[in-house]
Short mmCIF file of C-alpha atoms in Angstrom, two decimals:
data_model
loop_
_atom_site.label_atom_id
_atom_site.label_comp_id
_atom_site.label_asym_id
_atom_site.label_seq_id
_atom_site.Cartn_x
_atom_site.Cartn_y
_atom_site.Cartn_z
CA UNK A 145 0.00 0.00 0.00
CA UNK A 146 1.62 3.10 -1.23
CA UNK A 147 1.19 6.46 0.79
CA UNK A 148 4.43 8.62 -0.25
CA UNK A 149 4.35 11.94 -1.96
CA UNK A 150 8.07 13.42 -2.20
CA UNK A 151 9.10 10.65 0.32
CA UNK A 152 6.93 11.89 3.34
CA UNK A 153 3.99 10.01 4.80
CA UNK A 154 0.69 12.65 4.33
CA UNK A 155 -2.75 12.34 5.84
CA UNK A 156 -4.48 13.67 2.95
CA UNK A 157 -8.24 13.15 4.77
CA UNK A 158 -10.58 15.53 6.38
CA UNK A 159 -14.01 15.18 8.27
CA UNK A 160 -15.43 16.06 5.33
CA UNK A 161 -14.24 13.04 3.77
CA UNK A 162 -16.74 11.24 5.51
CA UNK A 163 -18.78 9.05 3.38
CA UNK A 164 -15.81 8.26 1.12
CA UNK A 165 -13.70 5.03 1.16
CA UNK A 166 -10.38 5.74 2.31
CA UNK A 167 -7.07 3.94 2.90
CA UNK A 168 -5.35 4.79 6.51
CA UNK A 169 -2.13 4.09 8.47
CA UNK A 170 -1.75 4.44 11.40
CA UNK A 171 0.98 3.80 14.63
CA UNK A 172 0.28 0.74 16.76
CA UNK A 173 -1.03 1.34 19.55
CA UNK A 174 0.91 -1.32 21.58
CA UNK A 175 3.76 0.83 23.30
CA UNK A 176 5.90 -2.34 23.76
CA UNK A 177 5.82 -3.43 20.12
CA UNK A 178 8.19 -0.95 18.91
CA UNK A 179 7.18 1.16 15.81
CA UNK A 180 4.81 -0.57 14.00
CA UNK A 181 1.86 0.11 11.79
CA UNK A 182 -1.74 -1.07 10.73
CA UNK A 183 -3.48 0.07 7.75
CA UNK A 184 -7.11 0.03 7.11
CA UNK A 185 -9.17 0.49 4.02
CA UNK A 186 -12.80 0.82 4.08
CA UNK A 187 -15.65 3.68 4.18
CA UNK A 188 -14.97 6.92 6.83
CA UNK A 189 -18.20 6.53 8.08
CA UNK A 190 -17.38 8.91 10.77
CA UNK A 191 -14.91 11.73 12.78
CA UNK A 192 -16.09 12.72 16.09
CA UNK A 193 -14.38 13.60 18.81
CA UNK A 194 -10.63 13.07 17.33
CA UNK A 195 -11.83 9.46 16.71
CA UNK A 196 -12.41 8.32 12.77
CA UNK A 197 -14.86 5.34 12.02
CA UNK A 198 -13.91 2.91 9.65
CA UNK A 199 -16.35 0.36 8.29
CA UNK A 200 -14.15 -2.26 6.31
CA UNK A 201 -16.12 -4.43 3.47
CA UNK A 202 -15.98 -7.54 6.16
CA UNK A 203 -18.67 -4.77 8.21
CA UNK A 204 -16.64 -4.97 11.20
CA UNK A 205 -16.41 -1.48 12.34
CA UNK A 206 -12.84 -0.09 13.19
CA UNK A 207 -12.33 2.86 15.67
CA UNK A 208 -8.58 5.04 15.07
CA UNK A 209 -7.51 7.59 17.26
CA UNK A 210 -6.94 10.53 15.18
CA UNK A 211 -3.48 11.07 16.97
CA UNK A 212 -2.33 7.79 15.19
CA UNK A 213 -2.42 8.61 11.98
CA UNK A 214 0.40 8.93 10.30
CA UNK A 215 -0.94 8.50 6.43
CA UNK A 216 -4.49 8.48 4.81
CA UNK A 217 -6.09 9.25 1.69
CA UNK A 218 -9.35 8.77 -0.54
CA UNK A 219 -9.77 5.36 -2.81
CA UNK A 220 -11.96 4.43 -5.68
CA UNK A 221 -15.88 4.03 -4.05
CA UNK A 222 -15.17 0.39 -4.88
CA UNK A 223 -12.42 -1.93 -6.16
CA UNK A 224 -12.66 -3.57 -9.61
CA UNK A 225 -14.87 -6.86 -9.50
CA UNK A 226 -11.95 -9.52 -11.29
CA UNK A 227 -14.21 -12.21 -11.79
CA UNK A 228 -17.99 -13.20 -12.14
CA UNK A 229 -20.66 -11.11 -13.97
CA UNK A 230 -20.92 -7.49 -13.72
CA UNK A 231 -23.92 -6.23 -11.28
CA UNK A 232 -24.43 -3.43 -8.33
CA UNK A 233 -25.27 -3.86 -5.41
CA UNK A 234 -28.96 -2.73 -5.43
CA UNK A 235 -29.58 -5.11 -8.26
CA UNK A 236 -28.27 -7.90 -6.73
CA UNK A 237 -30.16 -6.86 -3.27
CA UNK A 238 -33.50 -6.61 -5.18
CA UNK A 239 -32.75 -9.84 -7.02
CA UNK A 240 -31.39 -11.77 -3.55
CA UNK A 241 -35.17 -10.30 -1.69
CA UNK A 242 -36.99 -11.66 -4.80
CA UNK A 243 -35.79 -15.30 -4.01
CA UNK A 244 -36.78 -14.98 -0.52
CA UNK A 245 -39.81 -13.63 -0.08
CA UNK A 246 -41.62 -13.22 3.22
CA UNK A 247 -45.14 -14.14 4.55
CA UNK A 248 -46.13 -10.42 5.40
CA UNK A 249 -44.64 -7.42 4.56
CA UNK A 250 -45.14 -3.09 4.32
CA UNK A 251 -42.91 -0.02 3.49
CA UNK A 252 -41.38 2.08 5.84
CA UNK A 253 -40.70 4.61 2.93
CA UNK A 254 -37.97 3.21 0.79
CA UNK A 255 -37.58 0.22 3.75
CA UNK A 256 -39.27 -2.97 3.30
CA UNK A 257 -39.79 -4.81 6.85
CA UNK A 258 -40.38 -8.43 6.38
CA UNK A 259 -41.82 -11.22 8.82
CA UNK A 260 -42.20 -14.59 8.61
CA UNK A 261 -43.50 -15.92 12.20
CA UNK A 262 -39.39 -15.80 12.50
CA UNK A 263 -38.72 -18.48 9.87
CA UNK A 264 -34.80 -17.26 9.26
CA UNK A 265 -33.61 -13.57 9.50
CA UNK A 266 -33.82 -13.16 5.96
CA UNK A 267 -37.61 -13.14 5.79
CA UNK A 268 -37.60 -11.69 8.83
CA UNK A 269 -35.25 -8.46 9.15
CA UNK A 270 -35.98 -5.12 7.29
CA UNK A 271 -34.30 -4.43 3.77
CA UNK A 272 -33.44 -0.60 3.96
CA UNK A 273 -32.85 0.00 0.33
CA UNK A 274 -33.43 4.15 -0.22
CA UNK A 275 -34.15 6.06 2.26
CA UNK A 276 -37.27 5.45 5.21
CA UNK A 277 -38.67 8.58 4.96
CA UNK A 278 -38.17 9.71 8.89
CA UNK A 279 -35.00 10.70 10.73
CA UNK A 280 -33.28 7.54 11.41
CA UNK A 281 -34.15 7.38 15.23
CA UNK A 282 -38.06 7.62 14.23
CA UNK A 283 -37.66 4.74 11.49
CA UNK A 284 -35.88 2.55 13.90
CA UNK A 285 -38.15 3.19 16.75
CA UNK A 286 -41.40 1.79 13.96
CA UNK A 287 -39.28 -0.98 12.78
CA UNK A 288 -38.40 -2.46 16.85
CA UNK A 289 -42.34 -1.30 16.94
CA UNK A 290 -43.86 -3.50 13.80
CA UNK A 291 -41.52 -6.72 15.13
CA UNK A 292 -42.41 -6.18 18.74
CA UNK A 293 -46.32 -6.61 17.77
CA UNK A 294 -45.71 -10.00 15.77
CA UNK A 295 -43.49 -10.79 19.09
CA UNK A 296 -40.36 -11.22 17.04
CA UNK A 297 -36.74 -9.65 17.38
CA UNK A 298 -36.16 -6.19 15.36
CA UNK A 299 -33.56 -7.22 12.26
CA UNK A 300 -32.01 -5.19 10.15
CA UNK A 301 -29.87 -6.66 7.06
CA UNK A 302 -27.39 -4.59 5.70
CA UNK A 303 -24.12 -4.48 3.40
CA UNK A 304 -20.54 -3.54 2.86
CA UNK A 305 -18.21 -3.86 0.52
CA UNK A 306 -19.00 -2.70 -3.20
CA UNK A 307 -20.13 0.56 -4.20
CA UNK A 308 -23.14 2.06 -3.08
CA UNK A 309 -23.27 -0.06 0.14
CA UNK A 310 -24.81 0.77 3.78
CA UNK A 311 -21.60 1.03 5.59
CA UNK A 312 -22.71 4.00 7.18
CA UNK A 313 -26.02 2.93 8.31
CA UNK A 314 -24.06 -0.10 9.85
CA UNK A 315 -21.96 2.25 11.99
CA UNK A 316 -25.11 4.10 13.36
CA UNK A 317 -26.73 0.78 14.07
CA UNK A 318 -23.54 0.14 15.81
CA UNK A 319 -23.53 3.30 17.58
CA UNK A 320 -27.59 2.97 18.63
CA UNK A 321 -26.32 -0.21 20.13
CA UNK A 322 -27.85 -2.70 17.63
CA UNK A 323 -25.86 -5.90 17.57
CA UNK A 324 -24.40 -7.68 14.66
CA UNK A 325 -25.02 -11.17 14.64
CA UNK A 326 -24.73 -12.74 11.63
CA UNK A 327 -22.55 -11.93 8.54
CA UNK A 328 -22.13 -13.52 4.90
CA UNK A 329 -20.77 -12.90 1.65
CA UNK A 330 -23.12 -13.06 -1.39
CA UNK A 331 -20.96 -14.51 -4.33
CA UNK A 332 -21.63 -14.16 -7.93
CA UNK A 333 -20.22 -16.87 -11.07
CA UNK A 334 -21.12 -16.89 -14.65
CA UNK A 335 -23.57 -19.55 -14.43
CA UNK A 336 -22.39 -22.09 -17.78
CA UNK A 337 -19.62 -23.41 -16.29
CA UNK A 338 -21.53 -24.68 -13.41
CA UNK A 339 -23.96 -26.32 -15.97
CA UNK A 340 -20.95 -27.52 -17.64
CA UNK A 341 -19.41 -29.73 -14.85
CA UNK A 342 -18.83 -33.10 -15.51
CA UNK A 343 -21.29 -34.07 -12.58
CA UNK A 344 -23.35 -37.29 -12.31
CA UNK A 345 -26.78 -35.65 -12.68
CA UNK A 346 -28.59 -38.32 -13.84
CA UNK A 347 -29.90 -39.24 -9.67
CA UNK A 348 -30.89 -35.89 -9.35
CA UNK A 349 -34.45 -35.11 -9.49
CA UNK A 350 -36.16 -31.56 -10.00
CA UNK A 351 -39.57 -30.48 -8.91
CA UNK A 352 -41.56 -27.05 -8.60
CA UNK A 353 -42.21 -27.60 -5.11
CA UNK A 354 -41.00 -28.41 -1.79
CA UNK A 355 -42.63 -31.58 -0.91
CA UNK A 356 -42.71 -33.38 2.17
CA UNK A 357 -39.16 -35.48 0.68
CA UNK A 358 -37.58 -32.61 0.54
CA UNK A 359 -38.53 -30.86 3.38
CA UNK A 360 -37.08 -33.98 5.57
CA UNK A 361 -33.55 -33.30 3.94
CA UNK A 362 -33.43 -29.19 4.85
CA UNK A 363 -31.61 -29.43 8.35
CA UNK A 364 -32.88 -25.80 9.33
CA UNK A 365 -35.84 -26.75 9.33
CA UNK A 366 -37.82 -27.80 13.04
CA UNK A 367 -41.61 -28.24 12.84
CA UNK A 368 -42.80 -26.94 9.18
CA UNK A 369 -45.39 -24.25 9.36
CA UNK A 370 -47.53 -22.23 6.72
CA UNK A 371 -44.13 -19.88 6.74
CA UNK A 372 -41.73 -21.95 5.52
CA UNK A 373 -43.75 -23.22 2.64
CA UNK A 374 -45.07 -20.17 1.83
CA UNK A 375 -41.18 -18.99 1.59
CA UNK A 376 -39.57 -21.76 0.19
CA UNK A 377 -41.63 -21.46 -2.59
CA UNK A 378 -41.68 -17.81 -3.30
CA UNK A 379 -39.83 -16.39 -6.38
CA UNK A 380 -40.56 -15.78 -9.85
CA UNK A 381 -39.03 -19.79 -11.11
CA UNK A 382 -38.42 -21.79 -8.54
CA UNK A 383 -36.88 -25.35 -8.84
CA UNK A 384 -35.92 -27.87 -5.78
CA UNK A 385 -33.40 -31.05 -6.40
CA UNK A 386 -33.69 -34.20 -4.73
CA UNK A 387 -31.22 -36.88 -4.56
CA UNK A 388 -32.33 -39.98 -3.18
CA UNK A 389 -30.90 -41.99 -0.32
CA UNK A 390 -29.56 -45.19 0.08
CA UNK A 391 -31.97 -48.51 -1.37
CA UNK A 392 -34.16 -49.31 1.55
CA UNK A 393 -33.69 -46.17 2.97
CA UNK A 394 -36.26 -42.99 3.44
CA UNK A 395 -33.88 -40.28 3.69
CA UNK A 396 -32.59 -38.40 1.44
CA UNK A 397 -28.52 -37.89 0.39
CA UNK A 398 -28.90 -34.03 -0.83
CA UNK A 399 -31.57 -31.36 -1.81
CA UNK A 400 -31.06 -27.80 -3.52
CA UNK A 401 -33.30 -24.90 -4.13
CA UNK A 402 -32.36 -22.75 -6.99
CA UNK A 403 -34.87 -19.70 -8.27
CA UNK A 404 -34.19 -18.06 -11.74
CA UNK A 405 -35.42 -14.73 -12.53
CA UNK A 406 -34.20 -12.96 -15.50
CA UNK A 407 -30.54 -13.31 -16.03
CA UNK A 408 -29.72 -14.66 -12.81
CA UNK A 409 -29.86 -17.98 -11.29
CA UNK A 410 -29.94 -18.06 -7.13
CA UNK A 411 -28.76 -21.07 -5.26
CA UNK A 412 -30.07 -21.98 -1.87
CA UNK A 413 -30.19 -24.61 0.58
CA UNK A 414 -27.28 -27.26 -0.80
CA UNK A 415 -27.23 -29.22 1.47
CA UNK A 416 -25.94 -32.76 1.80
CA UNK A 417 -26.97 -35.25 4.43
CA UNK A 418 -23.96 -36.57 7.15
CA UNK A 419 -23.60 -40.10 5.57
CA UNK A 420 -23.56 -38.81 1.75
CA UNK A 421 -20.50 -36.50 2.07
CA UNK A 422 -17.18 -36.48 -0.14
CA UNK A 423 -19.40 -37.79 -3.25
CA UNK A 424 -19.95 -34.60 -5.54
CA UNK A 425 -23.65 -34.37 -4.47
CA UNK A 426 -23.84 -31.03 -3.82
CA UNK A 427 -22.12 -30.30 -7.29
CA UNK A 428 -24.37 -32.88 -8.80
CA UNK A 429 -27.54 -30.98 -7.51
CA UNK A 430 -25.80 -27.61 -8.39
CA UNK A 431 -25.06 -28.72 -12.09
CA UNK A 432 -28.41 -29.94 -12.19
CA UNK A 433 -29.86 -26.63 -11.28
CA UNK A 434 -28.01 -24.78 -13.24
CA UNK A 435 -28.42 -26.19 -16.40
CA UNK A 436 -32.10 -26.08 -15.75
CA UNK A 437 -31.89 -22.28 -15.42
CA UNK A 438 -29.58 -21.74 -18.60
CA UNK A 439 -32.55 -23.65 -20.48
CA UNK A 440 -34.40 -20.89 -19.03
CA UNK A 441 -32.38 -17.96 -20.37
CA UNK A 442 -30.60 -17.09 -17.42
CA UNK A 443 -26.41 -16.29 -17.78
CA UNK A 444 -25.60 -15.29 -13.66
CA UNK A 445 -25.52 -17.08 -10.83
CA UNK A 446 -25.34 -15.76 -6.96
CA UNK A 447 -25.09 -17.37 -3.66
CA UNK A 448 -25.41 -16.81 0.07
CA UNK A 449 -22.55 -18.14 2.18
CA UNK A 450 -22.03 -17.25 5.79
CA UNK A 451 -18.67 -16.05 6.91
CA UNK A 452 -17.85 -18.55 9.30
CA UNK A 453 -18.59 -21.96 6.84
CA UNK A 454 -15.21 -23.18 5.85
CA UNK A 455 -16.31 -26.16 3.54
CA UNK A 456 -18.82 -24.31 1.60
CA UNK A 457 -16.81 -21.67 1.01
CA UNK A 458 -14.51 -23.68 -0.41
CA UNK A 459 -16.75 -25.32 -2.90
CA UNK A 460 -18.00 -22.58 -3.94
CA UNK A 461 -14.14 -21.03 -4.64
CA UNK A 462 -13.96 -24.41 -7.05
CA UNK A 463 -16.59 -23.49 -8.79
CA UNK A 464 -15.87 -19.84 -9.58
CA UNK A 465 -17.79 -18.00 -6.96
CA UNK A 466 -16.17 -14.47 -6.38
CA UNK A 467 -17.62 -12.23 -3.29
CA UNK A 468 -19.36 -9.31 -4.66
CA UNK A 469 -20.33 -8.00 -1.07
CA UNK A 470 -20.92 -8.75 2.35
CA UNK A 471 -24.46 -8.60 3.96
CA UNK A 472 -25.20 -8.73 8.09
CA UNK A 473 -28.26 -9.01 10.58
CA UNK A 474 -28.07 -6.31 13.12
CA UNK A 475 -30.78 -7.29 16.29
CA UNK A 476 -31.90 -4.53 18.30
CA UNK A 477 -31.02 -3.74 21.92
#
């Protein structure tokens, strides 16, 4: 990371940089580990105080004590995107939401607050796309309102990392004390290579909709209610793969869920049952999928993968997933 101009170190940021992504260095602030230094790159999302708030694309929020710096300057809003299809992040949000789609819904101006009798936090958190139409602390007192009457948690899901992202917004959560709980990356792939795979897809079966078989195989699920159907099977073409168990046996070795809408293909719950692992299922039901949305025009493919899941992420690296942002449930205090 380069920061010289004439061979000094500059700090070539303001508070009225905030808003902008910027790169930082700064002194460590461990006085026993001799002169060192730790740079940060992310959005200033704030400078209060002598204290500058930097929001990283991981959405972990970094505080720096303005006395530290020692070199900082203003970035491109976003890096270049080396691999997978082209999109921004609202598209991508609006496509993501349209895959997903909650029992119940309403506007809070640009806001959409979704609830599913708390069937996961995606159909249950708001989507704050635009703007809510009342100062922040008024929109966040109705959201923690409109969850607290369908007695469920208040959920916001945001995002960092790519242009046009709510890093801000996550910092004044942050700062309101809402707490971040969850965090993954959405990933994007051209979508013909996956078709292309030499997978065995012949055991993989595809239906329009969840049925009691494949229910049985989704391990999130506890006791199915009208919710989870009614969400499973949202989305403008949806498509679930089986793959059968064992002969003899009434369980299932892998299911899928992939929903196509326009040029993009959406993957969801791949997910492989504990005595069918280390046998290509999950790319056989993956390949099967896809090549069922490329007969149906679509070119893109996107996935949800939490942070924290190791083995997923690294099939989905195989198969030419690249992050394209991050996105995170923030819970009320």
């Amino acid at each position: 990371m380069e920061f010289t101009m004439g061979g000094r170190l500059e700090v070539r940021i303001t508070p009225a940089d905030v808003g902008k992504r910027v790169s930082v260095r700064r002194r460590s602030a461990n006085p026993g580990a001799g002169l060192k230094f730790t740079d940060t790159v992310g959005v200033l999302t704030s400078w209060d105080d002598h204290v500058l708030t930097i929001t990283p694309k991981s959405g972990e929020t970094v505080h720096i004590a303005e006395s530290s710096l020692v070199a900082g300057k203003v970035v491109p809003s976003a890096p270049a995107r080396r691999r997978g299809p082209a999109a921004s992040f609202e598209e991508l949000a609006r496509i993501t939401a349209r895959a997903w789609q909650p029992l119940e819904s309403e506007p809070l101006g640009d806001w959409r607050l979704r609830a599913s009798n708390g069937f996961t936090r995606r159909a249950n958190s708001v989507l704050p796309l635009g703007d809510p139409g009342l100062p922040l602390d008024a929109a966040l007192d109705r959201v923690s309102q409109w969850y607290a009457d369908r007695r469920l948690p208040a959920y916001i899901q945001t995002a960092t990392g790519a242009e046009g992202t709510q890093e801000r917004l996550c910092a004044e959560l942050e700062r309101r004390g809402w707490r971040r709980e969850v965090s993954a990356e959405v990933r994007v792939a051209a979508l013909a290579p996956i078709g292309d795979r030499d997978a065995d897809t012949g055991q993989v079966r595809l239906s329009r909709r969840a049925d009691a078989a494949w229910l049985s195989g989704y391990q999130r699920l506890g006791t199915p209610g009208p919710e989870v159907l009614a969400v499973l099977n949202s989305g403008p073409s949806v498509w679930f793969a089986t793959v059968p168990g064992d002969a003899g046996s009434d369980s299932l070795a892998a299911i899928g869920r992939c929903v196509v809408d326009g040029r993009w293909a959406g993957f969801m719950a791949v997910e492989v049952g504990a005595g069918h692992r280390r046998r290509g299922l999950a790319t056989a039901v993956m390949t099967a999928l896809a090549r069922r949305a490329l007969d149906e025009g679509a070119s893109a493919a996107w996935l949800q993968v939490e942070t924290d899941n190791g083995a997923a992420g690294a099939l989905y690296d195989g198969m030419g997933f690249a992050a394209h942002h991050h996105y995170h449930h923030f819970r009320s205090a």
